[in-house]
Amino acid sequence: MKLLIVNGPNLNMLGIREPDIYGRQTYADLCEWVRSVCRREDIECEIVQSNHEGALVDAIQGAYGVCDGIVINPAAYTHTSVAILDALKAVALPAVEVHLSDVSAREPFRQISYAGMACVKTIAGKGFDGYEEAIYYLKSQLKSR
Ligand code: DQA
């Protein structure tokens, strides 16, 4: 089983950006956490982060025929990107949307998620643990296929 983990803009600034919202752990810490969860669950993973919408679209397209599922935190592109929504629909892999913060309790402009329209589940407000939950969820879904 192989999962693509996609992280959008500014997540590379974790630990520096708005620590009251996103915490003090760094992006490297997040990658290590995701890798440790995947190792424990015997899942192969590829982790991609980009600040560029097209690069995220390319990464999602690249998962076609290669990965079994996608965990995606599109960050700010969550609320704007039809291109990422269309890419998720195009590859039609089971995808779980993750947000570190509880977007439902934040600004009105964060209340729409385009990417989420192509995801089987959304997990928000659980910090790094949200990625673990997403990986578990996809594993259970993929195993029962
Ligand atoms: C985020 C929430 C988004 O609204 C925001 O633009 C981000 C991070 C989160 O993980 O909580 O960059 O996706």
Short mmCIF file of N, CA, C and O and ligand atoms in Angstrom, two decimals:
data_model
loop_
_atom_site.label_atom_id
_atom_site.label_comp_id
_atom_site.label_asym_id
_atom_site.label_seq_id
_atom_site.Cartn_x
_atom_site.Cartn_y
_atom_site.Cartn_z
N MET A 1 0.85 -1.20 0.00
CA MET A 1 0.00 0.00 0.00
C MET A 1 0.88 1.25 0.00
O MET A 1 1.83 1.33 0.79
N LYS A 2 0.58 2.15 -0.90
CA LYS A 2 1.37 3.39 -0.96
C LYS A 2 0.45 4.61 -0.90
O LYS A 2 -0.56 4.66 -1.60
N LEU A 3 0.81 5.57 -0.06
CA LEU A 3 0.03 6.80 0.07
C LEU A 3 0.86 8.00 -0.34
O LEU A 3 2.06 8.07 -0.06
N LEU A 4 0.18 8.94 -0.99
CA LEU A 4 0.79 10.25 -1.26
C LEU A 4 0.29 11.21 -0.19
O LEU A 4 -0.92 11.30 0.07
N ILE A 5 1.21 11.91 0.44
CA ILE A 5 0.86 12.91 1.45
C ILE A 5 1.19 14.28 0.84
O ILE A 5 2.36 14.54 0.52
N VAL A 6 0.17 15.10 0.66
CA VAL A 6 0.35 16.39 -0.03
C VAL A 6 0.13 17.54 0.96
O VAL A 6 -0.90 17.60 1.63
N ASN A 7 1.09 18.44 1.01
CA ASN A 7 0.98 19.61 1.89
C ASN A 7 1.14 20.89 1.08
O ASN A 7 2.10 21.04 0.32
N GLY A 8 0.21 21.81 1.28
CA GLY A 8 0.17 23.03 0.49
C GLY A 8 1.00 24.17 1.07
O GLY A 8 1.86 23.97 1.94
N PRO A 9 0.73 25.38 0.58
CA PRO A 9 1.57 26.54 0.85
C PRO A 9 1.67 26.90 2.34
O PRO A 9 0.70 26.80 3.09
N ASN A 10 2.87 27.32 2.68
CA ASN A 10 3.21 27.83 4.02
C ASN A 10 3.32 26.75 5.09
O ASN A 10 3.72 27.06 6.22
N LEU A 11 3.00 25.52 4.74
CA LEU A 11 3.17 24.47 5.75
C LEU A 11 4.66 24.20 5.99
O LEU A 11 5.03 23.70 7.06
N ASN A 12 5.51 24.58 5.03
CA ASN A 12 6.96 24.49 5.26
C ASN A 12 7.41 25.48 6.35
O ASN A 12 8.52 25.37 6.85
N MET A 13 6.54 26.41 6.71
CA MET A 13 6.87 27.40 7.75
C MET A 13 6.36 26.99 9.14
O MET A 13 6.37 27.81 10.07
N LEU A 14 5.89 25.77 9.25
CA LEU A 14 5.41 25.31 10.57
C LEU A 14 6.50 25.49 11.61
O LEU A 14 7.68 25.26 11.34
N GLY A 15 6.09 25.89 12.80
CA GLY A 15 7.05 26.14 13.87
C GLY A 15 7.40 27.62 13.95
O GLY A 15 7.74 28.13 15.01
N ILE A 16 7.27 28.29 12.79
CA ILE A 16 7.56 29.74 12.71
C ILE A 16 6.24 30.50 12.55
O ILE A 16 5.99 31.49 13.23
N ARG A 17 5.39 29.99 11.64
CA ARG A 17 4.15 30.72 11.32
C ARG A 17 3.11 30.54 12.44
O ARG A 17 2.85 29.43 12.90
N GLU A 18 2.53 31.64 12.84
CA GLU A 18 1.40 31.64 13.77
C GLU A 18 1.38 30.44 14.74
O GLU A 18 0.47 29.62 14.69
N PRO A 19 2.40 30.37 15.60
CA PRO A 19 2.49 29.19 16.48
C PRO A 19 1.28 28.99 17.39
O PRO A 19 1.00 27.85 17.79
N ASP A 20 0.57 30.09 17.67
CA ASP A 20 -0.63 29.92 18.51
C ASP A 20 -1.70 29.10 17.81
O ASP A 20 -2.55 28.48 18.46
N ILE A 21 -1.68 29.13 16.49
CA ILE A 21 -2.66 28.36 15.71
C ILE A 21 -2.08 27.00 15.31
O ILE A 21 -2.75 25.98 15.43
N TYR A 22 -0.82 27.02 14.82
CA TYR A 22 -0.28 25.81 14.20
C TYR A 22 0.74 25.05 15.05
O TYR A 22 1.22 24.00 14.64
N GLY A 23 1.06 25.62 16.23
CA GLY A 23 1.99 24.93 17.12
C GLY A 23 3.45 25.27 16.84
O GLY A 23 3.76 26.03 15.93
N ARG A 24 4.32 24.68 17.63
CA ARG A 24 5.75 25.01 17.56
C ARG A 24 6.57 23.93 16.88
O ARG A 24 7.77 24.07 16.70
N GLN A 25 5.92 22.85 16.51
CA GLN A 25 6.66 21.81 15.81
C GLN A 25 6.87 22.21 14.35
O GLN A 25 6.02 22.89 13.75
N THR A 26 7.96 21.76 13.78
CA THR A 26 8.36 22.20 12.44
C THR A 26 7.79 21.27 11.36
O THR A 26 7.27 20.18 11.66
N TYR A 27 7.98 21.69 10.11
CA TYR A 27 7.56 20.84 8.99
C TYR A 27 8.37 19.53 8.99
O TYR A 27 7.80 18.46 8.70
N ALA A 28 9.65 19.63 9.33
CA ALA A 28 10.47 18.41 9.41
C ALA A 28 9.89 17.45 10.46
O ALA A 28 9.87 16.23 10.25
N ASP A 29 9.42 18.02 11.57
CA ASP A 29 8.79 17.18 12.61
C ASP A 29 7.54 16.50 12.05
O ASP A 29 7.29 15.32 12.34
N LEU A 30 6.76 17.25 11.27
CA LEU A 30 5.54 16.67 10.69
C LEU A 30 5.90 15.50 9.76
O LEU A 30 5.28 14.43 9.82
N CYS A 31 6.90 15.72 8.91
CA CYS A 31 7.30 14.65 7.97
C CYS A 31 7.78 13.43 8.73
O CYS A 31 7.44 12.29 8.37
N GLU A 32 8.55 13.64 9.80
CA GLU A 32 9.05 12.51 10.59
C GLU A 32 7.89 11.76 11.24
O GLU A 32 7.88 10.54 11.28
N TRP A 33 6.89 12.52 11.71
CA TRP A 33 5.71 11.92 12.33
C TRP A 33 4.96 11.06 11.31
O TRP A 33 4.62 9.90 11.59
N VAL A 34 4.74 11.61 10.13
CA VAL A 34 4.01 10.88 9.09
C VAL A 34 4.80 9.61 8.70
O VAL A 34 4.22 8.53 8.58
N ARG A 35 6.10 9.77 8.54
CA ARG A 35 6.92 8.61 8.17
C ARG A 35 6.87 7.53 9.26
O ARG A 35 6.80 6.34 8.94
N SER A 36 6.89 7.95 10.53
CA SER A 36 6.88 6.96 11.62
C SER A 36 5.54 6.23 11.66
O SER A 36 5.49 5.02 11.88
N VAL A 37 4.44 6.96 11.42
CA VAL A 37 3.12 6.30 11.39
C VAL A 37 3.08 5.30 10.25
O VAL A 37 2.64 4.15 10.42
N CYS A 38 3.55 5.70 9.07
CA CYS A 38 3.52 4.82 7.90
C CYS A 38 4.41 3.59 8.11
O CYS A 38 4.03 2.47 7.75
N ARG A 39 5.58 3.80 8.70
CA ARG A 39 6.49 2.69 8.98
C ARG A 39 5.79 1.67 9.89
O ARG A 39 5.77 0.48 9.61
N ARG A 40 5.15 2.18 10.94
CA ARG A 40 4.45 1.32 11.90
C ARG A 40 3.32 0.54 11.23
O ARG A 40 3.06 -0.60 11.55
N GLU A 41 2.66 1.18 10.29
CA GLU A 41 1.50 0.57 9.63
C GLU A 41 1.90 -0.19 8.36
O GLU A 41 1.03 -0.68 7.63
N ASP A 42 3.19 -0.25 8.10
CA ASP A 42 3.70 -0.96 6.92
C ASP A 42 3.15 -0.36 5.62
O ASP A 42 2.70 -1.08 4.73
N ILE A 43 3.16 0.95 5.56
CA ILE A 43 2.67 1.68 4.39
C ILE A 43 3.84 2.45 3.79
O ILE A 43 4.62 3.07 4.52
N GLU A 44 3.94 2.41 2.48
CA GLU A 44 4.94 3.21 1.80
C GLU A 44 4.36 4.62 1.65
O GLU A 44 3.16 4.74 1.36
N CYS A 45 5.17 5.64 1.84
CA CYS A 45 4.61 6.98 1.64
C CYS A 45 5.55 7.90 0.89
O CYS A 45 6.77 7.77 0.96
N GLU A 46 4.93 8.80 0.14
CA GLU A 46 5.68 9.86 -0.53
C GLU A 46 5.10 11.17 -0.01
O GLU A 46 3.88 11.35 -0.02
N ILE A 47 5.96 12.05 0.46
CA ILE A 47 5.48 13.31 1.02
C ILE A 47 5.91 14.46 0.11
O ILE A 47 7.09 14.55 -0.25
N VAL A 48 4.94 15.28 -0.25
CA VAL A 48 5.21 16.42 -1.14
C VAL A 48 4.71 17.69 -0.46
O VAL A 48 3.61 17.72 0.09
N GLN A 49 5.52 18.74 -0.49
CA GLN A 49 5.04 20.06 -0.04
C GLN A 49 5.40 21.06 -1.13
O GLN A 49 6.50 21.03 -1.68
N SER A 50 4.45 21.92 -1.46
CA SER A 50 4.76 23.00 -2.39
C SER A 50 3.95 24.24 -2.06
O SER A 50 2.84 24.14 -1.55
N ASN A 51 4.53 25.37 -2.41
CA ASN A 51 3.83 26.65 -2.27
C ASN A 51 3.12 27.03 -3.58
O ASN A 51 2.53 28.11 -3.66
N HIS A 52 3.19 26.13 -4.56
CA HIS A 52 2.69 26.43 -5.91
C HIS A 52 1.54 25.50 -6.29
O HIS A 52 1.68 24.28 -6.22
N GLU A 53 0.45 26.09 -6.68
CA GLU A 53 -0.76 25.32 -6.98
C GLU A 53 -0.51 24.26 -8.06
O GLU A 53 -0.92 23.11 -7.91
N GLY A 54 0.16 24.66 -9.15
CA GLY A 54 0.40 23.73 -10.26
C GLY A 54 1.26 22.54 -9.83
O GLY A 54 1.05 21.41 -10.30
N ALA A 55 2.21 22.80 -8.95
CA ALA A 55 3.07 21.70 -8.47
C ALA A 55 2.24 20.70 -7.66
O ALA A 55 2.49 19.49 -7.70
N LEU A 56 1.24 21.21 -6.94
CA LEU A 56 0.37 20.32 -6.16
C LEU A 56 -0.50 19.50 -7.11
O LEU A 56 -0.71 18.30 -6.91
N VAL A 57 -0.99 20.15 -8.18
CA VAL A 57 -1.77 19.44 -9.21
C VAL A 57 -0.90 18.35 -9.84
O VAL A 57 -1.34 17.20 -10.00
N ASP A 58 0.35 18.70 -10.18
CA ASP A 58 1.26 17.70 -10.78
C ASP A 58 1.47 16.51 -9.83
O ASP A 58 1.49 15.36 -10.27
N ALA A 59 1.64 16.81 -8.55
CA ALA A 59 1.88 15.73 -7.58
C ALA A 59 0.67 14.80 -7.49
O ALA A 59 0.81 13.58 -7.46
N ILE A 60 -0.53 15.39 -7.50
CA ILE A 60 -1.75 14.58 -7.43
C ILE A 60 -1.88 13.73 -8.69
O ILE A 60 -2.14 12.53 -8.63
N GLN A 61 -1.65 14.34 -9.84
CA GLN A 61 -1.71 13.57 -11.11
C GLN A 61 -0.68 12.45 -11.10
O GLN A 61 -0.95 11.36 -11.60
N GLY A 62 0.48 12.72 -10.51
CA GLY A 62 1.56 11.72 -10.48
C GLY A 62 1.22 10.51 -9.63
O GLY A 62 1.87 9.46 -9.74
N ALA A 63 0.21 10.65 -8.78
CA ALA A 63 -0.18 9.52 -7.92
C ALA A 63 -0.99 8.48 -8.69
O ALA A 63 -1.14 7.34 -8.24
N TYR A 64 -1.49 8.89 -9.85
CA TYR A 64 -2.34 7.97 -10.63
C TYR A 64 -1.54 6.74 -11.05
O TYR A 64 -0.48 6.84 -11.65
N GLY A 65 -2.05 5.57 -10.71
CA GLY A 65 -1.38 4.32 -11.07
C GLY A 65 -0.16 4.00 -10.21
O GLY A 65 0.50 2.99 -10.43
N VAL A 66 0.14 4.88 -9.27
CA VAL A 66 1.34 4.71 -8.43
C VAL A 66 0.96 4.56 -6.95
O VAL A 66 1.52 3.74 -6.23
N CYS A 67 -0.01 5.38 -6.52
CA CYS A 67 -0.43 5.37 -5.11
C CYS A 67 -1.85 4.81 -4.98
O CYS A 67 -2.63 4.83 -5.93
N ASP A 68 -2.14 4.36 -3.77
CA ASP A 68 -3.47 3.80 -3.50
C ASP A 68 -4.42 4.81 -2.87
O ASP A 68 -5.63 4.60 -2.83
N GLY A 69 -3.86 5.87 -2.32
CA GLY A 69 -4.70 6.88 -1.66
C GLY A 69 -3.89 8.14 -1.41
O GLY A 69 -2.66 8.16 -1.56
N ILE A 70 -4.60 9.19 -1.03
CA ILE A 70 -3.97 10.51 -0.85
C ILE A 70 -4.43 11.12 0.48
O ILE A 70 -5.63 11.12 0.78
N VAL A 71 -3.48 11.63 1.24
CA VAL A 71 -3.79 12.49 2.39
C VAL A 71 -3.37 13.89 1.97
O VAL A 71 -2.24 14.09 1.54
N ILE A 72 -4.31 14.82 2.05
CA ILE A 72 -3.99 16.16 1.54
C ILE A 72 -4.38 17.27 2.51
O ILE A 72 -5.51 17.30 3.00
N ASN A 73 -3.40 18.11 2.80
CA ASN A 73 -3.68 19.38 3.48
C ASN A 73 -3.36 20.46 2.45
O ASN A 73 -2.19 20.87 2.31
N PRO A 74 -4.37 20.93 1.72
CA PRO A 74 -4.09 21.90 0.66
C PRO A 74 -3.80 23.31 1.20
O PRO A 74 -3.58 24.24 0.41
N ALA A 75 -3.84 23.46 2.52
CA ALA A 75 -3.60 24.76 3.19
C ALA A 75 -4.51 25.82 2.57
O ALA A 75 -5.69 25.56 2.37
N ALA A 76 -3.98 26.99 2.25
CA ALA A 76 -4.85 28.07 1.77
C ALA A 76 -5.55 27.71 0.45
O ALA A 76 -6.65 28.22 0.17
N TYR A 77 -4.94 26.83 -0.34
CA TYR A 77 -5.59 26.43 -1.61
C TYR A 77 -6.87 25.64 -1.38
O TYR A 77 -7.68 25.48 -2.30
N THR A 78 -7.06 25.15 -0.16
CA THR A 78 -8.32 24.50 0.21
C THR A 78 -9.51 25.36 -0.21
O THR A 78 -10.49 24.85 -0.76
N HIS A 79 -9.36 26.66 0.09
CA HIS A 79 -10.49 27.58 0.01
C HIS A 79 -10.61 28.28 -1.34
O HIS A 79 -11.49 29.12 -1.52
N THR A 80 -9.70 27.96 -2.27
CA THR A 80 -9.69 28.68 -3.55
C THR A 80 -9.55 27.79 -4.78
O THR A 80 -9.92 28.21 -5.87
N SER A 81 -8.99 26.59 -4.61
CA SER A 81 -8.49 25.90 -5.80
C SER A 81 -9.44 24.87 -6.41
O SER A 81 -9.56 23.73 -5.91
N VAL A 82 -10.04 25.26 -7.52
CA VAL A 82 -10.82 24.31 -8.32
C VAL A 82 -9.85 23.35 -9.03
O VAL A 82 -10.18 22.19 -9.27
N ALA A 83 -8.64 23.82 -9.32
CA ALA A 83 -7.65 22.98 -10.02
C ALA A 83 -7.28 21.77 -9.16
O ALA A 83 -7.14 20.64 -9.67
N ILE A 84 -7.12 21.98 -7.86
CA ILE A 84 -6.79 20.84 -6.98
C ILE A 84 -8.00 19.92 -6.85
O ILE A 84 -7.86 18.69 -6.89
N LEU A 85 -9.19 20.49 -6.73
CA LEU A 85 -10.40 19.67 -6.72
C LEU A 85 -10.47 18.81 -7.98
O LEU A 85 -10.70 17.59 -7.91
N ASP A 86 -10.26 19.42 -9.14
CA ASP A 86 -10.35 18.68 -10.40
C ASP A 86 -9.27 17.59 -10.50
O ASP A 86 -9.53 16.50 -11.03
N ALA A 87 -8.07 17.88 -9.99
CA ALA A 87 -6.99 16.88 -10.03
C ALA A 87 -7.37 15.68 -9.16
O ALA A 87 -7.16 14.52 -9.56
N LEU A 88 -7.94 15.95 -7.97
CA LEU A 88 -8.37 14.84 -7.11
C LEU A 88 -9.46 14.01 -7.78
O LEU A 88 -9.46 12.78 -7.72
N LYS A 89 -10.37 14.72 -8.45
CA LYS A 89 -11.44 13.99 -9.17
C LYS A 89 -10.86 13.20 -10.34
O LYS A 89 -11.30 12.09 -10.63
N ALA A 90 -9.87 13.77 -11.00
CA ALA A 90 -9.28 13.12 -12.18
C ALA A 90 -8.63 11.79 -11.82
O ALA A 90 -8.83 10.79 -12.51
N VAL A 91 -7.86 11.77 -10.74
CA VAL A 91 -7.16 10.52 -10.39
C VAL A 91 -8.11 9.56 -9.68
O VAL A 91 -7.87 8.35 -9.66
N ALA A 92 -9.18 10.11 -9.08
CA ALA A 92 -10.22 9.30 -8.43
C ALA A 92 -9.67 8.31 -7.41
O ALA A 92 -10.18 7.20 -7.27
N LEU A 93 -8.63 8.72 -6.69
CA LEU A 93 -8.11 7.89 -5.59
C LEU A 93 -8.81 8.31 -4.30
O LEU A 93 -9.15 9.49 -4.16
N PRO A 94 -9.01 7.39 -3.35
CA PRO A 94 -9.59 7.82 -2.09
C PRO A 94 -8.66 8.84 -1.42
O PRO A 94 -7.46 8.61 -1.29
N ALA A 95 -9.24 9.98 -1.05
CA ALA A 95 -8.43 11.06 -0.47
C ALA A 95 -9.06 11.53 0.83
O ALA A 95 -10.29 11.60 0.95
N VAL A 96 -8.21 11.83 1.80
CA VAL A 96 -8.67 12.40 3.07
C VAL A 96 -8.04 13.79 3.22
O VAL A 96 -6.84 13.96 3.04
N GLU A 97 -8.89 14.75 3.52
CA GLU A 97 -8.48 16.14 3.74
C GLU A 97 -8.11 16.32 5.21
O GLU A 97 -8.88 15.92 6.08
N VAL A 98 -6.96 16.93 5.45
CA VAL A 98 -6.52 17.17 6.83
C VAL A 98 -6.21 18.65 7.01
O VAL A 98 -5.61 19.27 6.12
N HIS A 99 -6.60 19.19 8.15
CA HIS A 99 -6.18 20.53 8.55
C HIS A 99 -5.69 20.47 9.99
O HIS A 99 -6.34 19.85 10.83
N LEU A 100 -4.58 21.12 10.23
CA LEU A 100 -4.03 21.14 11.59
C LEU A 100 -4.97 21.88 12.53
O LEU A 100 -5.22 21.44 13.66
N SER A 101 -5.47 23.01 12.05
CA SER A 101 -6.35 23.84 12.88
C SER A 101 -7.81 23.47 12.65
O SER A 101 -8.14 22.80 11.65
N ASP A 102 -8.65 23.95 13.55
CA ASP A 102 -10.09 23.71 13.40
C ASP A 102 -10.66 24.81 12.49
O ASP A 102 -11.12 25.84 12.98
N VAL A 103 -10.60 24.56 11.19
CA VAL A 103 -11.03 25.60 10.23
C VAL A 103 -12.49 26.00 10.44
O VAL A 103 -12.86 27.14 10.17
N SER A 104 -13.30 25.10 10.97
CA SER A 104 -14.73 25.41 11.16
C SER A 104 -14.94 26.54 12.17
O SER A 104 -15.98 27.19 12.18
N ALA A 105 -13.94 26.76 13.03
CA ALA A 105 -14.07 27.79 14.06
C ALA A 105 -13.30 29.07 13.69
O ALA A 105 -13.11 29.95 14.53
N ARG A 106 -12.85 29.15 12.42
CA ARG A 106 -12.04 30.30 12.01
C ARG A 106 -12.83 31.23 11.08
O ARG A 106 -14.05 31.24 11.12
N GLU A 107 -12.13 32.02 10.28
CA GLU A 107 -12.77 33.07 9.47
C GLU A 107 -13.77 32.49 8.47
O GLU A 107 -13.59 31.36 7.99
N PRO A 108 -14.75 33.32 8.09
CA PRO A 108 -15.75 32.85 7.11
C PRO A 108 -15.13 32.35 5.79
O PRO A 108 -15.61 31.38 5.22
N PHE A 109 -14.02 32.99 5.35
CA PHE A 109 -13.45 32.56 4.06
C PHE A 109 -12.83 31.18 4.13
O PHE A 109 -12.53 30.57 3.10
N ARG A 110 -12.63 30.66 5.35
CA ARG A 110 -12.09 29.29 5.47
C ARG A 110 -13.20 28.24 5.54
O ARG A 110 -12.94 27.06 5.71
N GLN A 111 -14.44 28.66 5.42
CA GLN A 111 -15.56 27.72 5.60
C GLN A 111 -15.87 26.92 4.34
O GLN A 111 -16.59 25.95 4.38
N ILE A 112 -15.30 27.37 3.21
CA ILE A 112 -15.49 26.55 2.00
C ILE A 112 -14.23 25.75 1.73
O ILE A 112 -13.12 26.26 1.87
N SER A 113 -14.43 24.49 1.39
CA SER A 113 -13.30 23.65 0.97
C SER A 113 -13.63 23.04 -0.38
O SER A 113 -14.51 22.18 -0.49
N TYR A 114 -12.89 23.47 -1.41
CA TYR A 114 -13.06 22.85 -2.73
C TYR A 114 -12.49 21.44 -2.73
O TYR A 114 -13.16 20.50 -3.15
N ALA A 115 -11.26 21.30 -2.24
CA ALA A 115 -10.63 19.97 -2.23
C ALA A 115 -11.49 18.96 -1.48
O ALA A 115 -11.62 17.80 -1.89
N GLY A 116 -12.11 19.43 -0.40
CA GLY A 116 -12.91 18.54 0.43
C GLY A 116 -14.07 17.90 -0.33
O GLY A 116 -14.54 16.82 0.04
N MET A 117 -14.50 18.56 -1.42
CA MET A 117 -15.61 18.01 -2.22
C MET A 117 -15.22 16.72 -2.92
O MET A 117 -16.08 15.97 -3.38
N ALA A 118 -13.89 16.47 -3.02
CA ALA A 118 -13.44 15.23 -3.67
C ALA A 118 -12.83 14.27 -2.65
O ALA A 118 -12.16 13.31 -3.04
N CYS A 119 -13.04 14.55 -1.37
CA CYS A 119 -12.43 13.71 -0.33
C CYS A 119 -13.48 12.86 0.38
O CYS A 119 -14.63 13.28 0.54
N VAL A 120 -13.07 11.69 0.81
CA VAL A 120 -14.00 10.78 1.50
C VAL A 120 -14.17 11.17 2.96
O VAL A 120 -15.10 10.72 3.62
N LYS A 121 -13.24 11.98 3.47
CA LYS A 121 -13.31 12.37 4.88
C LYS A 121 -12.50 13.64 5.09
O LYS A 121 -11.51 13.87 4.39
N THR A 122 -12.91 14.43 6.09
CA THR A 122 -12.15 15.62 6.48
C THR A 122 -11.85 15.53 7.97
O THR A 122 -12.74 15.22 8.77
N ILE A 123 -10.60 15.78 8.32
CA ILE A 123 -10.19 15.77 9.73
C ILE A 123 -9.53 17.12 10.00
O ILE A 123 -8.56 17.49 9.33
N ALA A 124 -10.06 17.86 10.97
CA ALA A 124 -9.53 19.20 11.24
C ALA A 124 -9.43 19.43 12.74
O ALA A 124 -10.23 18.92 13.53
N GLY A 125 -8.40 20.20 13.11
CA GLY A 125 -8.29 20.64 14.50
C GLY A 125 -7.59 19.65 15.40
O GLY A 125 -7.61 19.80 16.62
N LYS A 126 -6.94 18.64 14.83
CA LYS A 126 -6.28 17.63 15.65
C LYS A 126 -4.76 17.68 15.54
O LYS A 126 -4.07 16.74 15.96
N GLY A 127 -4.23 18.75 14.92
CA GLY A 127 -2.78 18.87 14.78
C GLY A 127 -2.20 17.71 13.99
O GLY A 127 -2.85 17.18 13.08
N PHE A 128 -0.98 17.31 14.36
CA PHE A 128 -0.30 16.22 13.64
C PHE A 128 -1.11 14.92 13.72
O PHE A 128 -1.05 14.09 12.80
N ASP A 129 -1.85 14.73 14.82
CA ASP A 129 -2.63 13.49 14.97
C ASP A 129 -3.66 13.32 13.86
O ASP A 129 -4.06 12.19 13.56
N GLY A 130 -4.08 14.42 13.25
CA GLY A 130 -5.03 14.33 12.14
C GLY A 130 -4.46 13.54 10.97
O GLY A 130 -5.19 12.81 10.28
N TYR A 131 -3.14 13.67 10.75
CA TYR A 131 -2.51 12.91 9.66
C TYR A 131 -2.53 11.41 10.00
O TYR A 131 -2.76 10.57 9.13
N GLU A 132 -2.28 11.10 11.27
CA GLU A 132 -2.31 9.69 11.70
C GLU A 132 -3.70 9.11 11.47
O GLU A 132 -3.86 8.02 10.93
N GLU A 133 -4.71 9.87 11.89
CA GLU A 133 -6.10 9.40 11.73
C GLU A 133 -6.43 9.19 10.25
O GLU A 133 -7.10 8.22 9.89
N ALA A 134 -5.95 10.10 9.41
CA ALA A 134 -6.21 9.99 7.97
C ALA A 134 -5.55 8.73 7.39
O ALA A 134 -6.14 8.02 6.57
N ILE A 135 -4.33 8.47 7.82
CA ILE A 135 -3.60 7.29 7.32
C ILE A 135 -4.32 6.01 7.77
O ILE A 135 -4.54 5.10 6.98
N TYR A 136 -4.72 5.96 9.05
CA TYR A 136 -5.48 4.80 9.55
C TYR A 136 -6.76 4.61 8.75
O TYR A 136 -7.12 3.50 8.38
N TYR A 137 -7.45 5.72 8.53
CA TYR A 137 -8.74 5.64 7.82
C TYR A 137 -8.55 5.07 6.42
O TYR A 137 -9.27 4.16 6.00
N LEU A 138 -7.56 5.61 5.70
CA LEU A 138 -7.33 5.14 4.33
C LEU A 138 -6.92 3.67 4.33
O LEU A 138 -7.37 2.88 3.49
N LYS A 139 -6.08 3.28 5.30
CA LYS A 139 -5.65 1.89 5.37
C LYS A 139 -6.86 0.98 5.56
O LYS A 139 -6.99 -0.04 4.88
N SER A 140 -7.75 1.35 6.47
CA SER A 140 -8.92 0.50 6.72
C SER A 140 -9.83 0.45 5.50
O SER A 140 -10.37 -0.59 5.15
N GLN A 141 -9.99 1.58 4.83
CA GLN A 141 -10.82 1.61 3.63
C GLN A 141 -10.22 0.75 2.51
O GLN A 141 -10.93 0.01 1.84
N LEU A 142 -8.92 0.87 2.33
CA LEU A 142 -8.26 0.17 1.22
C LEU A 142 -8.22 -1.33 1.49
O LEU A 142 -8.34 -2.13 0.56
N LYS A 143 -8.07 -1.71 2.78
CA LYS A 143 -8.02 -3.14 3.11
C LYS A 143 -9.34 -3.82 2.87
O LYS A 143 -9.41 -4.98 2.52
N SER A 144 -10.44 -3.08 3.10
CA SER A 144 -11.77 -3.69 2.99
C SER A 144 -12.31 -3.67 1.56
O SER A 144 -13.45 -3.99 1.32
N ARG A 145 -11.47 -3.27 0.62
CA ARG A 145 -11.92 -3.23 -0.79
C ARG A 145 -11.99 -4.60 -1.42
O ARG A 145 -11.12 -5.42 -1.21
C1 DQA B 1 -4.67 24.85 7.24
C2 DQA B 1 -5.91 25.77 7.34
C3 DQA B 1 -5.97 26.73 6.16
O1 DQA B 1 -7.10 27.56 6.28
C4 DQA B 1 -4.73 27.60 6.14
O2 DQA B 1 -4.75 28.44 5.01
C5 DQA B 1 -3.47 26.82 6.21
C6 DQA B 1 -3.41 25.64 7.07
C7 DQA B 1 -4.54 23.97 8.47
O3 DQA B 1 -3.78 22.99 8.38
O4 DQA B 1 -5.11 24.24 9.52
O5 DQA B 1 -2.46 27.20 5.63
O6 DQA B 1 -4.87 24.01 6.12
#
